[in-house]
mmCIF file of N, CA and C in Angstrom:
data_model
loop_
_atom_site.group_PDB
_atom_site.id
_atom_site.type_symbol
_atom_site.label_atom_id
_atom_site.label_comp_id
_atom_site.label_asym_id
_atom_site.label_seq_id
_atom_site.Cartn_x
_atom_site.Cartn_y
_atom_site.Cartn_z
ATOM 1 N N MET A 1 19.892 2.007 20.700
ATOM 2 C CA MET A 1 19.709 3.424 20.362
ATOM 3 C C MET A 1 20.635 4.310 21.467
ATOM 4 N N PHE A 2 20.419 4.139 22.825
ATOM 5 C CA PHE A 2 21.056 4.938 23.705
ATOM 6 C C PHE A 2 22.167 3.799 24.144
ATOM 7 N N ASP A 3 23.482 4.105 24.108
ATOM 8 C CA ASP A 3 24.340 3.253 24.596
ATOM 9 C C ASP A 3 24.833 3.612 25.956
ATOM 10 N N ILE A 4 23.875 3.123 26.889
ATOM 11 C CA ILE A 4 24.195 3.373 28.337
ATOM 12 C C ILE A 4 24.584 2.101 28.952
ATOM 13 N N GLY A 5 25.605 2.074 29.523
ATOM 14 C CA GLY A 5 26.517 0.982 30.256
ATOM 15 C C GLY A 5 25.983 0.936 31.689
ATOM 16 N N PHE A 6 26.477 -0.069 32.385
ATOM 17 C CA PHE A 6 26.361 -0.058 33.661
ATOM 18 C C PHE A 6 27.043 0.840 34.570
ATOM 19 N N THR A 7 28.178 1.275 34.182
ATOM 20 C CA THR A 7 28.917 2.412 34.995
ATOM 21 C C THR A 7 28.134 3.667 34.684
ATOM 22 N N GLU A 8 27.684 4.016 33.585
ATOM 23 C CA GLU A 8 26.922 5.136 33.676
ATOM 24 C C GLU A 8 25.625 5.215 34.437
ATOM 25 N N LEU A 9 24.983 4.048 34.421
ATOM 26 C CA LEU A 9 23.667 4.064 35.457
ATOM 27 C C LEU A 9 24.136 3.916 36.743
ATOM 28 N N LEU A 10 25.294 3.531 37.098
ATOM 29 C CA LEU A 10 25.759 3.593 38.555
ATOM 30 C C LEU A 10 26.078 5.115 38.888
ATOM 31 N N LEU A 11 26.652 5.718 37.943
ATOM 32 C CA LEU A 11 26.943 7.183 38.270
ATOM 33 C C LEU A 11 25.961 8.049 38.291
ATOM 34 N N VAL A 12 24.839 7.754 37.567
ATOM 35 C CA VAL A 12 23.456 8.586 37.732
ATOM 36 C C VAL A 12 22.879 8.243 39.056
ATOM 37 N N GLY A 13 22.828 7.014 39.354
ATOM 38 C CA GLY A 13 22.344 6.508 40.673
ATOM 39 C C GLY A 13 22.874 7.242 41.859
ATOM 40 N N LEU A 14 24.428 7.167 41.834
ATOM 41 C CA LEU A 14 24.968 8.024 42.809
ATOM 42 C C LEU A 14 24.704 9.512 43.060
ATOM 43 N N VAL A 15 24.857 10.109 41.899
ATOM 44 C CA VAL A 15 24.347 11.450 41.721
ATOM 45 C C VAL A 15 22.985 11.860 42.338
ATOM 46 N N ALA A 16 21.965 10.925 41.782
ATOM 47 C CA ALA A 16 20.652 11.135 42.322
ATOM 48 C C ALA A 16 20.596 10.867 43.943
ATOM 49 N N LEU A 17 21.290 9.936 44.506
ATOM 50 C CA LEU A 17 21.446 9.581 45.892
ATOM 51 C C LEU A 17 21.887 10.960 46.521
ATOM 52 N N MET A 18 22.802 11.390 45.964
ATOM 53 C CA MET A 18 23.350 12.710 46.805
ATOM 54 C C MET A 18 22.373 13.858 46.681
ATOM 55 N N VAL A 19 21.713 14.059 45.591
ATOM 56 C CA VAL A 19 20.980 15.311 45.257
ATOM 57 C C VAL A 19 19.723 15.059 46.085
ATOM 58 N N LEU A 20 18.955 14.050 45.863
ATOM 59 C CA LEU A 20 17.687 13.681 46.532
ATOM 60 C C LEU A 20 17.688 13.259 47.816
ATOM 61 N N GLY A 21 18.781 12.447 48.314
ATOM 62 C CA GLY A 21 18.777 11.977 49.648
ATOM 63 C C GLY A 21 18.257 10.616 49.767
ATOM 64 N N PRO A 22 18.486 9.869 50.674
ATOM 65 C CA PRO A 22 17.995 8.487 50.856
ATOM 66 C C PRO A 22 16.401 8.249 50.929
ATOM 67 N N GLU A 23 15.776 9.268 51.751
ATOM 68 C CA GLU A 23 14.450 9.256 51.824
ATOM 69 C C GLU A 23 13.623 9.510 50.673
ATOM 70 N N ARG A 24 14.014 10.378 49.702
ATOM 71 C CA ARG A 24 13.229 10.658 48.634
ATOM 72 C C ARG A 24 13.542 9.972 47.360
ATOM 73 N N LEU A 25 14.632 9.281 47.376
ATOM 74 C CA LEU A 25 15.121 8.497 46.182
ATOM 75 C C LEU A 25 14.173 7.472 45.718
ATOM 76 N N PRO A 26 13.683 6.654 46.534
ATOM 77 C CA PRO A 26 12.753 5.544 46.157
ATOM 78 C C PRO A 26 11.591 6.118 45.419
ATOM 79 N N GLY A 27 10.901 7.116 45.867
ATOM 80 C CA GLY A 27 9.814 7.826 45.293
ATOM 81 C C GLY A 27 10.045 8.313 43.977
ATOM 82 N N ALA A 28 11.124 9.002 43.767
ATOM 83 C CA ALA A 28 11.695 9.539 42.528
ATOM 84 C C ALA A 28 11.895 8.507 41.706
ATOM 85 N N VAL A 29 12.479 7.381 41.901
ATOM 86 C CA VAL A 29 12.688 6.209 41.128
ATOM 87 C C VAL A 29 11.594 5.700 40.542
ATOM 88 N N ARG A 30 10.546 5.573 41.467
ATOM 89 C CA ARG A 30 9.080 4.968 41.068
ATOM 90 C C ARG A 30 8.601 5.795 40.032
ATOM 91 N N THR A 31 8.382 7.148 40.334
ATOM 92 C CA THR A 31 7.800 8.137 39.513
ATOM 93 C C THR A 31 8.373 8.181 38.235
ATOM 94 N N THR A 32 9.803 8.092 38.170
ATOM 95 C CA THR A 32 10.460 7.964 36.909
ATOM 96 C C THR A 32 10.204 6.788 36.142
ATOM 97 N N GLY A 33 10.104 5.713 36.801
ATOM 98 C CA GLY A 33 9.611 4.264 36.193
ATOM 99 C C GLY A 33 8.227 4.450 35.629
ATOM 100 N N LEU A 34 7.267 5.062 36.235
ATOM 101 C CA LEU A 34 5.984 5.281 35.710
ATOM 102 C C LEU A 34 5.845 6.115 34.501
ATOM 103 N N TRP A 35 6.579 7.241 34.567
ATOM 104 C CA TRP A 35 6.651 8.015 33.419
ATOM 105 C C TRP A 35 7.291 7.426 32.229
ATOM 106 N N VAL A 36 8.226 6.724 32.326
ATOM 107 C CA VAL A 36 9.092 6.097 31.274
ATOM 108 C C VAL A 36 8.178 4.900 30.795
ATOM 109 N N GLY A 37 7.480 4.342 31.597
ATOM 110 C CA GLY A 37 6.327 3.262 31.231
ATOM 111 C C GLY A 37 5.401 3.992 30.254
ATOM 112 N N ARG A 38 4.801 5.029 30.711
ATOM 113 C CA ARG A 38 3.730 5.754 29.982
ATOM 114 C C ARG A 38 4.237 6.134 28.569
ATOM 115 N N LEU A 39 5.385 6.786 28.603
ATOM 116 C CA LEU A 39 6.074 7.306 27.453
ATOM 117 C C LEU A 39 6.277 5.988 26.416
ATOM 118 N N LYS A 40 6.740 4.966 26.852
ATOM 119 C CA LYS A 40 6.981 3.654 25.908
ATOM 120 C C LYS A 40 5.629 3.323 25.430
ATOM 121 N N ARG A 41 4.552 3.279 26.235
ATOM 122 C CA ARG A 41 3.214 2.648 25.740
ATOM 123 C C ARG A 41 2.717 3.614 24.791
ATOM 124 N N SER A 42 2.582 5.016 25.073
ATOM 125 C CA SER A 42 2.066 5.797 24.101
ATOM 126 C C SER A 42 2.931 5.824 22.863
ATOM 127 N N PHE A 43 4.288 5.777 22.919
ATOM 128 C CA PHE A 43 5.056 5.732 21.600
ATOM 129 C C PHE A 43 4.573 4.314 20.778
ATOM 130 N N SER A 44 4.494 3.377 21.526
ATOM 131 C CA SER A 44 4.331 1.996 20.807
ATOM 132 C C SER A 44 2.787 2.115 20.221
ATOM 133 N N ASN A 45 1.814 2.654 20.790
ATOM 134 C CA ASN A 45 0.465 2.761 20.412
ATOM 135 C C ASN A 45 0.404 3.679 19.211
ATOM 136 N N ILE A 46 1.206 4.708 19.223
ATOM 137 C CA ILE A 46 1.244 5.645 18.074
ATOM 138 C C ILE A 46 1.950 4.801 16.924
ATOM 139 N N LYS A 47 2.925 4.288 17.184
ATOM 140 C CA LYS A 47 3.603 3.391 16.126
ATOM 141 C C LYS A 47 2.751 2.304 15.386
ATOM 142 N N ALA A 48 1.934 1.555 16.312
ATOM 143 C CA ALA A 48 1.004 0.582 15.879
ATOM 144 C C ALA A 48 -0.149 1.214 14.943
ATOM 145 N N GLU A 49 -0.597 2.369 15.421
ATOM 146 C CA GLU A 49 -1.506 3.065 14.706
ATOM 147 C C GLU A 49 -1.148 3.463 13.424
ATOM 148 N N VAL A 50 -0.014 4.120 13.338
ATOM 149 C CA VAL A 50 0.517 4.512 12.044
ATOM 150 C C VAL A 50 0.884 3.325 11.081
ATOM 151 N N GLU A 51 1.367 2.383 11.453
ATOM 152 C CA GLU A 51 1.635 1.102 10.619
ATOM 153 C C GLU A 51 0.144 0.572 10.205
ATOM 154 N N ARG A 52 -0.643 0.580 11.011
ATOM 155 C CA ARG A 52 -2.108 0.058 10.540
ATOM 156 C C ARG A 52 -2.663 0.948 9.515
ATOM 157 N N GLU A 53 -2.395 2.232 9.672
ATOM 158 C CA GLU A 53 -3.063 3.106 8.582
ATOM 159 C C GLU A 53 -2.361 2.938 7.375
ATOM 160 N N ILE A 54 -0.978 2.962 7.393
ATOM 161 C CA ILE A 54 -0.265 2.798 6.206
ATOM 162 C C ILE A 54 -0.504 1.539 5.561
ATOM 163 N N GLY A 55 -0.674 0.440 6.338
ATOM 164 C CA GLY A 55 -0.979 -0.977 5.729
ATOM 165 C C GLY A 55 -2.233 -1.052 5.232
ATOM 166 N N ALA A 56 -3.130 -0.250 5.785
ATOM 167 C CA ALA A 56 -4.632 -0.291 5.322
ATOM 168 C C ALA A 56 -4.623 0.478 3.938
ATOM 169 N N ASP A 57 -3.890 1.530 3.924
ATOM 170 C CA ASP A 57 -4.013 2.452 2.661
ATOM 171 C C ASP A 57 -3.442 1.768 1.541
ATOM 172 N N GLU A 58 -2.248 1.026 1.813
ATOM 173 C CA GLU A 58 -1.565 0.389 0.652
ATOM 174 C C GLU A 58 -2.312 -0.788 0.204
ATOM 175 N N ILE A 59 -3.056 -1.648 1.087
ATOM 176 C CA ILE A 59 -3.727 -2.704 0.762
ATOM 177 C C ILE A 59 -4.991 -2.162 -0.193
ATOM 178 N N ARG A 60 -5.522 -1.135 0.207
ATOM 179 C CA ARG A 60 -6.663 -0.375 -0.603
ATOM 180 C C ARG A 60 -6.099 -0.041 -1.939
ATOM 181 N N ARG A 61 -4.996 0.569 -1.971
ATOM 182 C CA ARG A 61 -4.450 1.090 -3.301
ATOM 183 C C ARG A 61 -4.150 -0.272 -4.199
ATOM 184 N N GLN A 62 -3.567 -1.182 -3.588
ATOM 185 C CA GLN A 62 -3.205 -2.585 -4.326
ATOM 186 C C GLN A 62 -4.632 -3.161 -4.903
ATOM 187 N N LEU A 63 -5.517 -3.194 -4.136
ATOM 188 C CA LEU A 63 -6.946 -3.681 -4.690
ATOM 189 C C LEU A 63 -7.482 -2.918 -5.917
ATOM 190 N N HIS A 64 -7.344 -1.638 -5.539
ATOM 191 C CA HIS A 64 -7.908 -0.667 -6.680
ATOM 192 C C HIS A 64 -6.978 -0.912 -7.925
ATOM 193 N N ASN A 65 -5.687 -0.883 -7.844
ATOM 194 C CA ASN A 65 -4.697 -1.124 -9.067
ATOM 195 C C ASN A 65 -5.109 -2.511 -9.568
ATOM 196 N N GLU A 66 -5.327 -3.623 -9.091
ATOM 197 C CA GLU A 66 -5.667 -4.837 -9.598
ATOM 198 C C GLU A 66 -6.894 -4.763 -10.247
ATOM 199 N N ARG A 67 -7.940 -4.141 -9.636
ATOM 200 C CA ARG A 67 -9.135 -4.099 -10.315
ATOM 201 C C ARG A 67 -9.157 -3.316 -11.810
ATOM 202 N N ILE A 68 -8.426 -2.212 -11.699
ATOM 203 C CA ILE A 68 -8.221 -1.507 -12.963
ATOM 204 C C ILE A 68 -7.487 -2.307 -13.968
ATOM 205 N N LEU A 69 -6.459 -3.025 -13.452
ATOM 206 C CA LEU A 69 -5.750 -3.857 -14.460
ATOM 207 C C LEU A 69 -6.582 -5.011 -14.997
ATOM 208 N N ASP A 70 -7.435 -5.366 -14.288
ATOM 209 C CA ASP A 70 -8.199 -6.759 -14.738
ATOM 210 C C ASP A 70 -9.363 -6.155 -15.917
ATOM 211 N N LEU A 71 -9.897 -4.948 -15.328
ATOM 212 C CA LEU A 71 -10.803 -4.381 -16.431
ATOM 213 C C LEU A 71 -10.094 -3.945 -17.603
ATOM 214 N N GLU A 72 -8.895 -3.437 -17.548
ATOM 215 C CA GLU A 72 -8.130 -3.031 -18.813
ATOM 216 C C GLU A 72 -7.904 -4.381 -19.637
ATOM 217 N N ARG A 73 -7.551 -5.417 -19.023
ATOM 218 C CA ARG A 73 -7.417 -6.659 -19.706
ATOM 219 C C ARG A 73 -8.624 -7.272 -20.462
ATOM 220 N N GLU A 74 -9.832 -7.135 -19.665
ATOM 221 C CA GLU A 74 -10.945 -7.553 -20.361
ATOM 222 C C GLU A 74 -11.291 -6.658 -21.314
ATOM 223 N N MET A 75 -11.004 -5.307 -21.325
ATOM 224 C CA MET A 75 -11.407 -4.487 -22.429
ATOM 225 C C MET A 75 -10.478 -4.886 -23.714
ATOM 226 N N LYS A 76 -9.284 -5.134 -23.427
ATOM 227 C CA LYS A 76 -8.292 -5.289 -24.473
ATOM 228 C C LYS A 76 -8.810 -6.589 -25.135
ATOM 229 N N GLN A 77 -9.254 -7.611 -24.307
ATOM 230 C CA GLN A 77 -9.557 -8.889 -25.013
ATOM 231 C C GLN A 77 -10.889 -8.747 -25.872
ATOM 232 N N SER A 78 -11.825 -7.821 -25.270
ATOM 233 C CA SER A 78 -12.973 -7.904 -25.918
ATOM 234 C C SER A 78 -12.966 -6.919 -27.271
ATOM 235 N N ILE A 79 -11.977 -6.077 -27.413
ATOM 236 C CA ILE A 79 -11.822 -5.251 -28.502
ATOM 237 C C ILE A 79 -10.952 -5.876 -29.580
ATOM 238 N N MET A 80 -9.722 -6.432 -29.055
ATOM 239 C CA MET A 80 -8.853 -7.049 -29.986
ATOM 240 C C MET A 80 -8.934 -8.731 -29.844
ATOM 241 N N PRO A 81 -9.521 -9.325 -30.884
ATOM 242 C CA PRO A 81 -9.297 -10.770 -30.817
ATOM 243 C C PRO A 81 -7.931 -11.215 -30.727
ATOM 244 N N PRO A 82 -7.642 -12.406 -30.351
ATOM 245 C CA PRO A 82 -6.328 -12.978 -30.216
ATOM 246 C C PRO A 82 -5.753 -13.197 -31.590
ATOM 247 N N THR A 83 -4.437 -12.792 -31.786
ATOM 248 C CA THR A 83 -3.780 -12.873 -32.980
ATOM 249 C C THR A 83 -3.453 -14.430 -33.242
ATOM 250 N N THR A 84 -3.537 -14.688 -34.672
ATOM 251 C CA THR A 84 -3.393 -16.003 -35.025
ATOM 252 C C THR A 84 -1.964 -16.220 -35.761
ATOM 253 N N ALA A 85 -1.692 -17.246 -36.231
ATOM 254 C CA ALA A 85 -0.379 -17.455 -36.994
ATOM 255 C C ALA A 85 -0.626 -16.958 -38.487
ATOM 256 N N ALA A 86 -2.018 -17.018 -38.948
ATOM 257 C CA ALA A 86 -2.327 -16.492 -40.316
ATOM 258 C C ALA A 86 -1.960 -15.032 -40.433
ATOM 259 N N SER A 87 -2.345 -14.221 -39.295
ATOM 260 C CA SER A 87 -2.073 -12.829 -39.388
ATOM 261 C C SER A 87 -0.614 -12.591 -39.270
ATOM 262 N N SER A 88 0.155 -13.255 -38.606
ATOM 263 C CA SER A 88 1.568 -13.141 -38.649
ATOM 264 C C SER A 88 2.257 -13.430 -40.084
ATOM 265 N N ASN A 89 1.732 -14.453 -40.814
ATOM 266 C CA ASN A 89 2.052 -14.649 -42.092
ATOM 267 C C ASN A 89 1.811 -13.643 -43.086
ATOM 268 N N THR A 90 0.507 -13.068 -42.855
ATOM 269 C CA THR A 90 0.120 -11.899 -43.822
ATOM 270 C C THR A 90 1.070 -10.732 -43.725
ATOM 271 N N ALA A 91 1.323 -10.469 -42.421
ATOM 272 C CA ALA A 91 2.294 -9.305 -42.076
ATOM 273 C C ALA A 91 3.743 -9.487 -42.709
ATOM 274 N N ALA A 92 4.091 -10.814 -42.660
ATOM 275 C CA ALA A 92 5.428 -11.131 -43.365
ATOM 276 C C ALA A 92 5.344 -10.803 -44.835
ATOM 277 N N SER A 93 4.030 -11.351 -45.651
ATOM 278 C CA SER A 93 3.928 -11.091 -47.074
ATOM 279 C C SER A 93 3.764 -9.780 -47.382
ATOM 280 N N ASP A 94 3.316 -8.843 -46.375
ATOM 281 C CA ASP A 94 2.935 -7.462 -46.779
ATOM 282 C C ASP A 94 4.232 -6.656 -47.252
ATOM 283 N N SER A 95 5.338 -7.041 -46.806
ATOM 284 C CA SER A 95 6.627 -6.212 -47.119
ATOM 285 C C SER A 95 7.080 -6.819 -48.518
ATOM 286 N N PRO A 96 7.311 -5.956 -49.482
ATOM 287 C CA PRO A 96 7.583 -6.426 -50.712
ATOM 288 C C PRO A 96 9.144 -6.870 -50.866
ATOM 289 N N SER A 97 9.247 -7.812 -51.515
ATOM 290 C CA SER A 97 10.584 -8.372 -51.667
ATOM 291 C C SER A 97 11.499 -7.658 -52.634
ATOM 292 N N THR A 98 10.838 -6.863 -53.751
ATOM 293 C CA THR A 98 11.637 -6.144 -54.540
ATOM 294 C C THR A 98 11.276 -4.749 -54.330
ATOM 295 N N PRO A 99 12.030 -3.702 -54.799
ATOM 296 C CA PRO A 99 11.739 -2.445 -54.594
ATOM 297 C C PRO A 99 10.465 -1.916 -55.514
ATOM 298 N N ASN A 100 10.333 -2.616 -56.740
ATOM 299 C CA ASN A 100 9.194 -2.063 -57.423
ATOM 300 C C ASN A 100 7.910 -2.947 -57.391
ATOM 301 N N ALA A 101 8.030 -3.844 -56.551
ATOM 302 C CA ALA A 101 6.665 -4.654 -56.406
ATOM 303 C C ALA A 101 5.682 -3.776 -55.580
ATOM 304 N N THR A 102 4.429 -4.223 -56.025
ATOM 305 C CA THR A 102 3.297 -3.592 -55.360
ATOM 306 C C THR A 102 3.132 -4.413 -54.087
ATOM 307 N N PRO A 103 2.641 -3.791 -52.908
ATOM 308 C CA PRO A 103 2.308 -4.540 -51.733
ATOM 309 C C PRO A 103 1.028 -5.242 -51.965
ATOM 310 N N ALA A 104 0.937 -6.342 -51.336
ATOM 311 C CA ALA A 104 -0.359 -7.233 -51.455
ATOM 312 C C ALA A 104 -1.392 -6.402 -50.730
ATOM 313 N N PRO A 105 -2.754 -6.693 -51.230
ATOM 314 C CA PRO A 105 -3.834 -5.693 -50.563
ATOM 315 C C PRO A 105 -4.025 -6.399 -49.103
ATOM 316 N N LYS A 106 -4.274 -5.393 -48.325
ATOM 317 C CA LYS A 106 -4.444 -5.722 -46.897
ATOM 318 C C LYS A 106 -5.855 -6.235 -46.529
ATOM 319 N N PRO A 107 -5.962 -7.073 -45.736
ATOM 320 C CA PRO A 107 -7.217 -7.772 -45.337
ATOM 321 C C PRO A 107 -8.197 -6.652 -44.812
ATOM 322 N N GLU A 108 -9.359 -6.671 -45.111
ATOM 323 C CA GLU A 108 -10.447 -5.716 -44.436
ATOM 324 C C GLU A 108 -10.498 -6.006 -43.050
ATOM 325 N N PRO A 109 -10.810 -4.756 -42.308
ATOM 326 C CA PRO A 109 -10.939 -5.202 -40.846
ATOM 327 C C PRO A 109 -12.166 -5.955 -40.465
ATOM 328 N N GLU A 110 -12.107 -6.830 -39.353
ATOM 329 C CA GLU A 110 -13.099 -7.567 -39.104
ATOM 330 C C GLU A 110 -14.396 -6.498 -38.500
ATOM 331 N N PRO A 111 -15.533 -6.988 -38.668
ATOM 332 C CA PRO A 111 -16.665 -6.119 -38.628
ATOM 333 C C PRO A 111 -16.585 -6.006 -36.950
ATOM 334 N N GLU A 112 -17.257 -4.956 -36.494
ATOM 335 C CA GLU A 112 -17.220 -4.649 -34.917
ATOM 336 C C GLU A 112 -18.432 -5.560 -34.151
ATOM 337 N N PRO A 113 -18.095 -5.802 -32.999
ATOM 338 C CA PRO A 113 -19.154 -6.852 -32.411
ATOM 339 C C PRO A 113 -20.559 -6.221 -32.356
ATOM 340 N N GLU A 114 -21.467 -7.048 -32.064
ATOM 341 C CA GLU A 114 -22.902 -6.484 -31.954
ATOM 342 C C GLU A 114 -23.022 -5.766 -30.588
ATOM 343 N N PRO A 115 -23.874 -5.052 -30.468
ATOM 344 C CA PRO A 115 -24.063 -4.068 -29.245
ATOM 345 C C PRO A 115 -24.192 -4.940 -27.984
ATOM 346 N N GLU A 116 -24.671 -5.923 -27.955
ATOM 347 C CA GLU A 116 -24.778 -6.732 -26.886
ATOM 348 C C GLU A 116 -23.610 -7.524 -26.172
ATOM 349 N N SER A 117 -22.656 -7.737 -27.038
ATOM 350 C CA SER A 117 -21.504 -8.242 -26.627
ATOM 351 C C SER A 117 -20.352 -7.125 -26.185
ATOM 352 N N VAL A 118 -20.806 -5.839 -26.313
ATOM 353 C CA VAL A 118 -19.838 -4.629 -25.783
ATOM 354 C C VAL A 118 -19.929 -4.697 -24.410
ATOM 355 N N PRO A 119 -18.824 -4.519 -23.804
ATOM 356 C CA PRO A 119 -18.817 -4.436 -22.224
ATOM 357 C C PRO A 119 -19.555 -3.161 -21.805
ATOM 358 N N GLU A 120 -19.881 -3.271 -20.497
ATOM 359 C CA GLU A 120 -20.357 -2.007 -19.904
ATOM 360 C C GLU A 120 -19.224 -1.108 -19.635
ATOM 361 N N PRO A 121 -19.629 0.286 -19.533
ATOM 362 C CA PRO A 121 -18.638 1.201 -19.233
ATOM 363 C C PRO A 121 -18.156 0.939 -17.861
ATOM 364 N N ILE A 122 -16.899 1.310 -17.790
ATOM 365 C CA ILE A 122 -15.956 1.209 -16.534
ATOM 366 C C ILE A 122 -16.411 2.167 -15.462
ATOM 367 N N LYS A 123 -16.859 1.709 -14.312
ATOM 368 C CA LYS A 123 -17.457 2.479 -13.344
ATOM 369 C C LYS A 123 -16.109 2.528 -12.425
ATOM 370 N N ALA A 124 -15.938 3.849 -11.521
ATOM 371 C CA ALA A 124 -14.891 4.028 -10.756
ATOM 372 C C ALA A 124 -14.960 2.965 -9.548
ATOM 373 N N ALA A 125 -14.007 2.250 -9.287
ATOM 374 C CA ALA A 125 -14.018 1.330 -8.372
ATOM 375 C C ALA A 125 -13.906 1.928 -6.819
ATOM 376 N N GLU A 126 -14.777 1.742 -5.964
ATOM 377 C CA GLU A 126 -14.801 2.339 -4.715
ATOM 378 C C GLU A 126 -13.890 1.400 -3.740
ATOM 379 N N PRO A 127 -13.042 1.905 -2.902
ATOM 380 C CA PRO A 127 -12.464 1.017 -1.886
ATOM 381 C C PRO A 127 -13.436 0.424 -0.991
ATOM 382 N N THR A 128 -13.291 -0.942 -0.707
ATOM 383 C CA THR A 128 -14.223 -1.472 0.104
ATOM 384 C C THR A 128 -13.922 -0.966 1.693
ATOM 385 N N PRO A 129 -15.014 -0.712 2.384
ATOM 386 C CA PRO A 129 -14.970 -0.015 3.794
ATOM 387 C C PRO A 129 -14.143 -0.951 4.754
ATOM 388 N N VAL A 130 -13.231 -0.377 5.500
ATOM 389 C CA VAL A 130 -12.363 -1.292 6.406
ATOM 390 C C VAL A 130 -13.086 -1.001 7.729
ATOM 391 N N SER A 131 -13.451 -1.961 8.551
ATOM 392 C CA SER A 131 -14.014 -1.990 9.782
ATOM 393 C C SER A 131 -12.869 -1.433 10.749
ATOM 394 N N ARG A 132 -13.367 -0.441 11.479
ATOM 395 C CA ARG A 132 -12.279 0.136 12.587
ATOM 396 C C ARG A 132 -12.854 0.151 13.879
ATOM 397 N N PRO A 133 -12.587 -0.890 14.625
ATOM 398 C CA PRO A 133 -13.266 -1.029 15.981
ATOM 399 C C PRO A 133 -12.868 0.022 16.940
ATOM 400 N N ASP A 134 -11.708 0.822 16.663
ATOM 401 C CA ASP A 134 -11.285 1.792 17.757
ATOM 402 C C ASP A 134 -12.011 3.284 17.418
ATOM 403 N N ARG A 135 -12.595 3.347 16.220
ATOM 404 C CA ARG A 135 -13.221 4.523 15.718
ATOM 405 C C ARG A 135 -14.765 4.306 15.480
ATOM 406 N N SER A 136 -15.385 5.587 15.388
ATOM 407 C CA SER A 136 -16.717 5.520 14.978
ATOM 408 C C SER A 136 -16.763 5.210 13.486
ATOM 409 N N PRO A 137 -17.826 4.730 12.933
ATOM 410 C CA PRO A 137 -18.114 4.344 11.566
ATOM 411 C C PRO A 137 -17.930 5.580 10.612
ATOM 412 N N GLU A 138 -17.157 5.244 9.611
ATOM 413 C CA GLU A 138 -17.076 6.596 8.576
ATOM 414 C C GLU A 138 -18.297 6.660 7.866
ATOM 415 N N PRO A 139 -18.716 7.907 7.383
ATOM 416 C CA PRO A 139 -19.901 8.069 6.622
ATOM 417 C C PRO A 139 -19.844 7.334 5.233
#
């Protein structure tokens, strides 16, 4: 990130020695090291927290989307029966081979399923609560 070589560090050290003097330089270096360490720790904590939050939100979103897709597939399967080879043959014979030919009568639609086999209405899926040891529990 910062391209600081040994010569630049040596130059900064010599300037600091001339400005602060030999008696105050060790204390200044120690204080600077402490502040740099604190900054690094705080930045790494912030970065970890942001990554945790982003990851948790994305996982919640993926789970929610998967539930919706599963419910949609179940509804499609319960509404539309699987197609068979007979229905594809019927569709091929529906198109007239000559322009003046009358189309074959279409089969009547299948009766709707009885009410007890109709799936329950879809409820909005709520994301599962995620335990957060570093925070108080959410309402």
